[in-house]
Coordinates of C-alpha atoms and ligand atoms in Angstrom, one line a residue:
M3 CA -60.8 43.3 -15.6
M4 CA -60.6 46.9 -15.9
Q5 CA -58.4 46.9 -19.2
G6 CA -54.8 48.1 -17.9
V7 CA -54.8 48.1 -14.0
R8 CA -52.6 45.7 -13.0
P9 CA -53.9 43.1 -10.8
T10 CA -51.7 42.4 -8.1
D11 CA -51.5 45.6 -7.1
S12 CA -55.3 46.8 -7.4
M13 CA -56.7 43.3 -5.6
V14 CA -53.7 44.0 -2.9
E15 CA -55.4 47.9 -2.3
R16 CA -58.9 46.4 -2.6
R17 CA -58.6 43.7 -0.1
W18 CA -57.2 46.5 2.3
V19 CA -60.1 48.1 1.4
L20 CA -62.4 45.9 2.4
A21 CA -60.8 44.1 5.4
V22 CA -61.3 47.8 6.9
F23 CA -64.9 48.0 6.4
C24 CA -65.1 44.3 7.6
A25 CA -63.3 45.6 11.0
A26 CA -65.7 48.9 10.8
N27 CA -67.9 46.7 11.1
L28 CA -67.3 44.2 13.5
A29 CA -66.8 47.5 16.0
Y30 CA -70.5 48.7 14.5
L31 CA -71.7 45.6 15.7
V32 CA -69.9 45.9 19.6
Y33 CA -71.2 49.7 19.7
D34 CA -75.0 48.0 18.9
A35 CA -74.5 45.6 21.6
L36 CA -73.3 48.6 23.7
R37 CA -76.3 50.5 22.7
F38 CA -79.3 48.8 22.4
H39 CA -80.7 46.7 25.0
P40 CA -81.3 44.3 24.0
L41 CA -79.8 43.9 20.3
P42 CA -82.6 43.8 17.9
L43 CA -82.5 40.7 15.8
L44 CA -82.6 42.6 12.6
V45 CA -79.6 44.4 14.0
L46 CA -78.1 41.5 14.2
L47 CA -78.5 39.4 11.5
G48 CA -77.7 42.3 9.3
R49 CA -74.0 43.0 11.1
V50 CA -73.4 39.2 11.0
G51 CA -74.7 39.5 7.0
M52 CA -72.9 42.3 5.9
E53 CA -69.5 40.5 8.1
L54 CA -70.0 36.9 6.1
V55 CA -70.1 39.0 3.0
L56 CA -67.4 41.3 3.5
A57 CA -65.2 38.4 4.2
T58 CA -66.2 36.4 1.6
A59 CA -65.5 39.0 -1.3
L60 CA -62.1 40.1 0.8
V61 CA -61.3 35.9 0.3
L62 CA -61.7 35.5 -3.4
L63 CA -59.9 38.2 -3.9
G64 CA -57.1 36.7 -2.9
K65 CA -58.0 33.9 -4.4
P66 CA -54.9 33.3 -7.9
H67 CA -57.7 34.2 -11.0
P68 CA -57.1 34.1 -14.7
P69 CA -55.5 37.1 -16.2
E70 CA -59.3 38.0 -18.1
W71 CA -61.2 37.6 -14.9
S72 CA -62.9 40.4 -13.4
H73 CA -63.2 41.6 -9.9
L74 CA -66.3 44.3 -10.5
P75 CA -69.5 41.6 -10.5
L76 CA -68.0 40.8 -7.0
L77 CA -67.2 43.7 -5.7
R78 CA -70.8 45.2 -6.8
T79 CA -72.7 42.1 -5.5
A80 CA -70.9 42.1 -2.4
C81 CA -71.8 46.4 -2.4
A82 CA -75.7 45.3 -2.6
M83 CA -75.7 42.5 0.1
S84 CA -74.1 44.9 2.3
L85 CA -77.0 47.4 1.5
L86 CA -79.3 44.6 2.2
G87 CA -77.8 44.0 5.5
W88 CA -77.5 47.8 6.3
F89 CA -81.4 48.2 5.4
A90 CA -82.0 44.8 8.2
I91 CA -80.0 47.3 10.5
V92 CA -82.2 50.6 9.8
V93 CA -85.1 48.6 10.3
G94 CA -83.6 46.8 13.7
A95 CA -82.5 50.1 14.7
G96 CA -85.6 51.9 14.3
G97 CA -86.3 52.4 10.6
T98 CA -86.3 56.3 8.6
T99 CA -85.6 57.3 11.7
S100 CA -82.6 55.6 13.0
A101 CA -79.2 57.7 12.5
Y102 CA -77.7 54.5 10.4
F103 CA -80.8 55.3 8.2
A104 CA -78.3 59.1 7.1
M105 CA -75.7 56.7 5.9
V106 CA -77.8 54.9 2.9
P107 CA -77.3 57.5 0.6
A108 CA -73.6 57.4 1.1
F109 CA -73.2 54.1 0.3
P110 CA -72.6 55.2 -3.4
L111 CA -70.2 57.4 -2.5
I112 CA -68.4 55.2 -0.3
Y113 CA -68.6 52.6 -2.9
V114 CA -66.6 54.9 -5.5
A115 CA -64.4 56.5 -3.0
A116 CA -63.3 52.4 -2.1
F117 CA -63.5 51.1 -5.9
P118 CA -62.5 54.3 -8.5
E119 CA -62.3 52.3 -11.0
D120 CA -66.7 51.3 -10.8
P121 CA -68.4 54.2 -11.7
V122 CA -71.3 51.5 -12.5
G123 CA -71.0 50.0 -9.2
A124 CA -71.8 53.1 -7.5
L125 CA -75.1 53.4 -9.8
I126 CA -76.1 50.4 -8.8
A127 CA -76.0 51.1 -5.3
G128 CA -77.6 54.7 -5.7
A129 CA -80.2 52.8 -7.2
L130 CA -80.9 50.5 -4.6
D131 CA -80.4 53.2 -2.2
L132 CA -83.1 54.8 -4.3
V133 CA -85.7 51.9 -4.2
G134 CA -85.0 50.4 -0.2
G135 CA -85.4 53.6 0.9
L136 CA -89.0 54.4 -0.7
V137 CA -90.1 51.2 0.3
L138 CA -88.7 52.3 3.9
L139 CA -90.5 55.5 3.6
E140 CA -93.3 54.1 2.0
A141 CA -94.3 51.2 4.2
E142 CA -93.8 53.8 7.0
G143 CA -96.4 56.0 5.8
A144 CA -94.1 59.0 5.0
A145 CA -95.5 61.5 2.9
A146 CA -95.6 62.1 -0.9
G147 CA -93.1 65.4 -0.7
Q148 CA -90.5 63.1 1.4
L149 CA -90.4 60.5 -1.1
G150 CA -90.0 63.6 -3.6
E151 CA -87.1 64.4 -0.9
W152 CA -85.8 61.0 -0.9
A153 CA -85.6 59.7 -4.4
S154 CA -83.3 63.4 -5.1
I155 CA -80.9 63.0 -2.2
A156 CA -80.6 59.5 -3.6
F157 CA -80.4 60.6 -7.3
F158 CA -78.0 63.2 -6.4
L159 CA -75.7 61.5 -4.7
G160 CA -75.4 58.5 -6.9
G161 CA -74.7 60.6 -9.8
A162 CA -72.3 62.2 -8.0
A163 CA -70.7 59.5 -7.3
Y164 CA -70.8 57.7 -10.7
I165 CA -69.7 61.3 -12.1
G166 CA -67.1 61.0 -9.9
G167 CA -66.0 57.2 -11.0
V168 CA -66.0 58.1 -14.4
L169 CA -63.4 61.2 -13.8
A170 CA -61.1 58.7 -11.8
R171 CA -61.8 55.7 -14.0
R172 CA -60.4 58.7 -17.0
R173 CA -57.4 59.6 -14.8
V174 CA -56.5 56.3 -13.8
A175 CA -56.3 55.3 -17.6
R176 CA -54.2 58.8 -18.4
E177 CA -52.1 57.7 -15.9
L178 CA -51.6 54.3 -17.1
A179 CA -50.8 55.2 -20.8
L180 CA -48.2 57.3 -19.5
E181 CA -47.0 54.7 -17.3
K182 CA -46.8 52.8 -20.6
A183 CA -45.4 54.7 -22.3
G184 CA -42.7 56.0 -20.3
R185 CA -41.7 52.2 -20.2
E186 CA -41.8 51.7 -23.8
A187 CA -39.4 54.6 -23.9
V188 CA -37.1 53.4 -21.3
E189 CA -37.3 49.8 -23.4
Q190 CA -36.8 51.4 -26.3
L191 CA -33.6 53.3 -25.2
A192 CA -32.7 50.2 -23.8
T193 CA -32.7 48.3 -27.1
S194 CA -31.3 51.1 -29.8
E195 CA -27.9 51.5 -26.4
K196 CA -27.6 47.5 -27.5
R197 CA -27.6 48.5 -30.7
R198 CA -25.2 50.9 -30.8
A199 CA -23.1 49.3 -28.9
Q200 CA -23.2 46.5 -31.3
S201 CA -22.7 48.2 -34.6
E202 CA -19.5 50.1 -32.7
R203 CA -18.3 46.8 -32.6
L204 CA -19.1 46.5 -36.2
A205 CA -17.9 50.1 -36.9
L206 CA -14.5 48.9 -35.7
V207 CA -14.3 45.6 -37.1
G208 CA -15.0 46.9 -40.6
R209 CA -12.5 49.3 -40.0
L210 CA -9.9 46.8 -38.8
A211 CA -11.0 44.6 -42.0
A212 CA -10.4 47.6 -44.2
G213 CA -7.8 49.0 -42.5
V214 CA -5.6 45.2 -43.7
A215 CA -7.0 45.1 -46.8
H216 CA -5.7 48.8 -47.6
E217 CA -2.2 47.7 -46.2
I218 CA -1.9 44.5 -47.6
N219 CA -2.5 46.0 -51.1
N220 CA -0.2 47.9 -51.3
P221 CA 3.0 45.7 -51.2
L222 CA 0.7 43.4 -53.0
S223 CA 0.2 46.0 -55.8
Y224 CA 4.2 46.2 -56.4
L225 CA 4.7 43.1 -55.8
R226 CA 3.1 42.2 -59.1
S227 CA 4.6 45.0 -60.4
N228 CA 8.0 43.8 -60.2
L229 CA 6.6 40.2 -61.0
A230 CA 5.2 41.6 -64.2
W231 CA 8.4 43.2 -65.1
L232 CA 10.3 40.3 -64.0
Q233 CA 8.5 38.1 -66.7
S234 CA 8.2 40.9 -68.8
D235 CA 10.5 41.5 -72.6
A236 CA 11.2 44.9 -70.9
G237 CA 12.4 43.0 -67.6
P238 CA 16.1 43.2 -65.8
A239 CA 18.3 43.9 -68.7
S240 CA 21.4 42.7 -65.6
E241 CA 21.6 40.3 -62.8
A242 CA 21.9 43.4 -61.0
E243 CA 18.6 45.0 -61.8
S244 CA 16.9 41.5 -61.5
R245 CA 18.5 40.7 -57.7
E246 CA 17.1 44.5 -56.8
A247 CA 13.2 43.4 -58.0
L248 CA 13.9 40.6 -56.2
D249 CA 15.3 41.8 -53.0
D250 CA 11.5 44.6 -53.6
S251 CA 9.8 41.6 -53.9
L252 CA 10.6 39.7 -50.6
A253 CA 10.4 43.6 -48.6
G254 CA 6.8 43.3 -49.8
V255 CA 6.2 39.9 -48.9
T256 CA 7.8 40.6 -45.7
R257 CA 6.0 43.4 -45.3
I258 CA 2.5 41.5 -45.5
A259 CA 3.7 39.0 -43.2
Q260 CA 4.4 42.1 -41.3
I261 CA 1.2 43.0 -41.3
V262 CA -0.4 39.6 -40.5
S263 CA 1.6 39.9 -37.4
D264 CA 0.2 43.7 -36.6
L265 CA -2.9 42.6 -36.8
N266 CA -1.8 39.3 -33.9
A267 CA -0.2 41.9 -31.9
F268 CA -3.2 44.5 -32.5
A269 CA -5.5 41.5 -31.7
R270 CA -3.5 40.2 -28.2
E271 CA -2.9 44.3 -27.4
V272 CA 1.1 43.8 -27.7
P273 CA 2.9 46.7 -27.3
D274 CA 5.2 48.5 -30.2
A275 CA 8.7 47.4 -30.2
L276 CA 10.5 50.8 -30.1
E277 CA 13.8 50.4 -32.3
D278 CA 16.7 53.4 -33.0
C279 CA 16.0 54.1 -36.5
D280 CA 18.1 56.3 -38.8
P281 CA 15.8 58.4 -40.5
G282 CA 17.2 58.1 -44.0
D283 CA 17.0 54.4 -43.3
V284 CA 13.8 54.5 -43.0
I285 CA 12.5 56.8 -45.7
G286 CA 14.6 54.4 -47.9
E287 CA 12.6 51.6 -46.5
A288 CA 9.4 53.4 -47.6
L289 CA 11.1 54.1 -50.9
R290 CA 11.5 51.2 -51.7
L291 CA 8.1 49.6 -50.7
V292 CA 6.8 52.2 -53.1
S293 CA 9.7 53.2 -55.9
L294 CA 7.7 51.6 -58.8
R295 CA 4.5 53.1 -58.7
V296 CA 6.1 56.4 -57.7
D297 CA 8.7 56.0 -60.4
R298 CA 6.3 55.7 -62.7
V299 CA 4.2 59.0 -62.5
A300 CA 6.8 61.6 -61.0
R301 CA 10.3 62.2 -60.3
L302 CA 11.3 61.5 -56.9
I303 CA 13.4 64.2 -55.1
Q304 CA 15.4 63.2 -52.2
R305 CA 17.0 65.1 -49.5
I306 CA 18.1 63.5 -46.2
D307 CA 20.4 66.1 -44.0
E308 CA 23.2 64.5 -42.8
P309 CA 24.2 63.7 -39.8
L310 CA 20.5 63.2 -38.3
P311 CA 20.1 61.8 -35.0
S312 CA 18.6 58.2 -34.6
I313 CA 14.6 58.5 -33.4
R314 CA 13.4 55.6 -30.7
V315 CA 9.6 54.7 -32.7
P316 CA 8.4 51.6 -33.8
R317 CA 10.5 51.7 -37.2
R318 CA 7.3 49.7 -39.1
R319 CA 4.9 52.3 -38.2
L320 CA 6.5 55.2 -39.3
V321 CA 7.4 53.2 -42.7
Q322 CA 4.0 52.6 -43.0
A323 CA 3.0 56.2 -43.1
L324 CA 5.4 57.6 -45.2
V325 CA 4.2 54.6 -47.9
N326 CA 0.6 56.0 -47.7
L327 CA 1.7 59.6 -47.9
L328 CA 3.8 58.7 -50.9
L329 CA 1.1 56.5 -52.3
N330 CA -1.4 59.4 -52.0
A331 CA 0.8 61.5 -53.6
A332 CA 1.9 59.4 -57.0
E333 CA -1.9 59.2 -57.2
A334 CA -2.4 63.0 -56.9
V335 CA 0.0 64.1 -59.1
E336 CA -1.3 61.2 -61.8
R337 CA -4.5 62.7 -61.2
G338 CA -3.6 66.6 -61.4
A339 CA -3.4 68.1 -65.2
R340 CA -1.0 67.0 -67.6
P341 CA 2.1 69.1 -66.8
A342 CA 2.6 71.7 -69.7
P343 CA 5.9 70.9 -71.8
G344 CA 9.1 71.3 -69.8
E345 CA 7.7 70.9 -66.4
T346 CA 7.6 68.1 -64.9
R347 CA 5.9 66.1 -61.9
W348 CA 7.4 65.5 -59.0
I349 CA 7.4 64.3 -55.6
R350 CA 9.6 65.3 -52.7
I351 CA 10.2 63.4 -49.8
E352 CA 12.7 65.0 -47.1
A353 CA 14.1 64.4 -43.4
R354 CA 15.7 67.3 -41.8
R355 CA 16.2 68.5 -38.0
D356 CA 14.4 71.0 -36.7
G357 CA 15.1 72.3 -33.1
E358 CA 14.5 69.0 -30.7
A359 CA 12.2 67.0 -33.4
V360 CA 13.2 65.6 -37.1
E361 CA 11.1 66.2 -39.3
F362 CA 9.9 64.5 -42.5
E363 CA 7.8 66.0 -45.4
V364 CA 6.0 64.4 -48.5
E365 CA 5.2 67.1 -50.8
D366 CA 4.1 67.1 -54.4
N367 CA 2.9 69.1 -57.5
G368 CA 0.0 67.7 -58.0
P369 CA -3.3 69.4 -57.5
G370 CA -3.1 70.1 -53.8
L371 CA -5.9 70.0 -51.1
D372 CA -9.2 72.2 -51.6
L373 CA -10.3 73.2 -48.3
P374 CA -13.7 71.6 -48.2
V375 CA -10.9 68.2 -48.5
R376 CA -8.6 70.0 -46.2
E377 CA -11.4 69.3 -43.0
H378 CA -12.1 65.8 -43.8
L379 CA -8.9 64.7 -44.4
F380 CA -8.2 62.8 -41.7
E381 CA -11.3 61.2 -40.7
P382 CA -11.5 57.9 -41.3
F383 CA -13.4 56.6 -44.8
F384 CA -13.0 59.9 -46.1
T385 CA -12.2 59.7 -49.8
T386 CA -12.4 61.3 -53.1
K387 CA -11.6 58.6 -54.9
G388 CA -14.9 56.7 -55.0
L389 CA -14.6 53.1 -54.7
R390 CA -11.2 53.1 -55.6
G391 CA -10.3 54.8 -52.3
T392 CA -11.2 53.6 -48.7
G393 CA -10.3 56.7 -47.2
L394 CA -8.3 55.2 -44.3
G395 CA -4.5 55.7 -45.2
L396 CA -4.2 59.1 -43.8
A397 CA -6.7 57.9 -40.7
V398 CA -4.2 55.3 -40.2
S399 CA -0.9 56.8 -41.6
R400 CA -1.7 59.6 -38.3
E401 CA -2.2 57.1 -35.6
N402 CA 1.0 55.4 -36.5
V403 CA 2.7 58.8 -36.6
E404 CA 0.8 59.5 -32.8
R405 CA 2.1 55.9 -31.6
C406 CA 6.0 57.0 -32.3
G407 CA 4.7 60.0 -30.4
G408 CA 4.8 62.6 -33.1
S409 CA 2.5 64.5 -35.1
L410 CA 1.2 64.8 -38.9
D411 CA 0.0 67.7 -40.5
A412 CA -1.3 68.7 -43.9
G413 CA -0.1 72.0 -45.4
T414 CA 0.4 73.3 -48.7
G415 CA 3.6 72.9 -50.7
R416 CA 5.3 75.8 -52.7
E417 CA 3.7 75.0 -56.5
G418 CA 0.1 74.6 -54.6
G419 CA 0.6 70.9 -54.1
A420 CA 0.1 69.1 -50.9
L421 CA 2.2 69.0 -48.4
F422 CA 2.3 66.3 -45.5
T423 CA 5.1 67.5 -42.3
I424 CA 5.6 64.6 -39.9
R425 CA 7.0 65.4 -36.7
I426 CA 8.8 63.3 -34.6
P427 CA 10.6 64.8 -31.4
L428 CA 13.9 63.4 -30.3
A429 CA 12.2 63.5 -26.7
A430 CA 9.8 61.3 -27.8
A431 CA 12.1 58.2 -26.2
S432 CA 8.9 56.0 -26.2
A433 CA 5.4 55.8 -28.2
T434 CA 2.1 56.1 -26.5
P435 CA 0.5 53.4 -25.2
A436 CA -1.5 51.5 -28.2
Ligands
ATP800 N1 -1.0 64.5 -51.8 C1 -2.6 64.5 -52.3 N2 -3.0 65.6 -53.1 C2 -4.5 66.3 -52.8 N3 -5.1 65.2 -52.8 C3 -4.8 64.1 -51.3 C4 -3.2 63.8 -51.2 N4 -3.4 62.9 -50.2 C5 -4.4 62.7 -50.1 N5 -5.2 63.8 -50.5 C6 -7.2 63.7 -50.2 O1 -7.2 62.8 -48.9 C7 -8.2 62.0 -49.6 C8 -8.0 60.6 -48.0 O2 -6.4 60.3 -47.9 P1 -6.6 58.7 -47.8 O3 -5.5 58.3 -48.6 O4 -7.2 58.7 -45.8 O5 -7.6 58.0 -48.4 P2 -7.9 57.5 -50.4 O6 -6.4 57.9 -50.3 O7 -8.6 58.7 -51.2 O8 -7.8 55.7 -50.2 P3 -6.9 54.7 -49.5 O9 -5.7 55.4 -49.2 O10 -8.0 54.0 -48.7 O11 -6.3 54.5 -51.2 C9 -8.3 61.6 -51.0 O12 -9.3 61.0 -51.5 C10 -7.5 63.1 -51.2 O13 -8.4 63.7 -51.6
MG801 MG1 -4.8 56.8 -49.8

């Protein structure tokens, strides 16, 4: 079979063509029977022979075949035998003077029109035309000029059919190549779509895992510091100090437990529980969690306007956001230039009422936010800390604040350091859905 031709479709088409030829031949038989009185034996034999050949080809084409089977030899044989039958009809119908003789040179054209994938078959039909016609003309004693004319006609029509077949075959091959390329492109698209969905899922899982590691790392680091301090010689001088360090450590353990239950809640899509919170208490909790880290590197300035209205938010999310901002501030002042004599590194945390909202500010006098940094600040995985940072702190903080119904923005403080502002509208009575 011609390479690339789909067997089922093309075979069905070819069988249809053969069926039409069979029907046409039968109609001719009826016509001949009406026209000739009596019907010449050669015409009858030619018609019946052609019918048998075409019907046999039709049946054989419909049989199941192995994939490497080629239908072309069958078609060529059917064509050659039909032509033989046609010559018998021509002879029976009166020889070269019969109108049926005019049909002989058309055989290659009919063949290539019906089976465009086989120009060689058309060439064979042309050659048989040429020989058969010459034999017939010669037998009838035709002049040499007539033989020459016949040869040129058979040669020309056979050649034209062959060229037409070659061109048609090329067109079919081009169409098949295009169709194949289209199919492959669609398959590739489907595969890459599957990969994209899979990598998105993986990225989400990765983000969650990294976020959890990040959040557990914070309480773990101050737990470690607390325990080391309790154990060291420079440790607590009084029972009150020990109790405070133990309280902080307990808060850290609680925080870790909270994170694990957060993860569970996330997996089960449990909505955030809203609590009425005093902004001062929220700051107090956040500071307790980071105090060891912050106290080591900067002077902490705390300002809480009194009285402040309480806000109804998922408390742990707000605490978590403030913790992240304070840790970033501690890392920034530590990273910044050493302060000149008389100057100090400081971190300021403040809560105040601003119209119908409560605003929290975290400011430091570190190196501040360069424009290129500010452009990507809240993007997940953006970090300037190399392997020491995950780049999730601010992305997670903004998400947490938004879950509190508020907003988190970055700016520049009075001394050029970073200034982060959390704004929680008092009207935000409920958190945005998870
Ligand atoms: N107070 C700040 N001063 C200067 N730069 C800051 C400050 N806070 C954040 N940044 C910049 O924003 C980047 C992103 O901060 P983010 O908290 O998202 O990630 P990270 O701190 O780098 O990593 P992680 O929080 O996971 O440890 C930081 O790498 C830093 O360059
Ligand atoms: Mg951070």
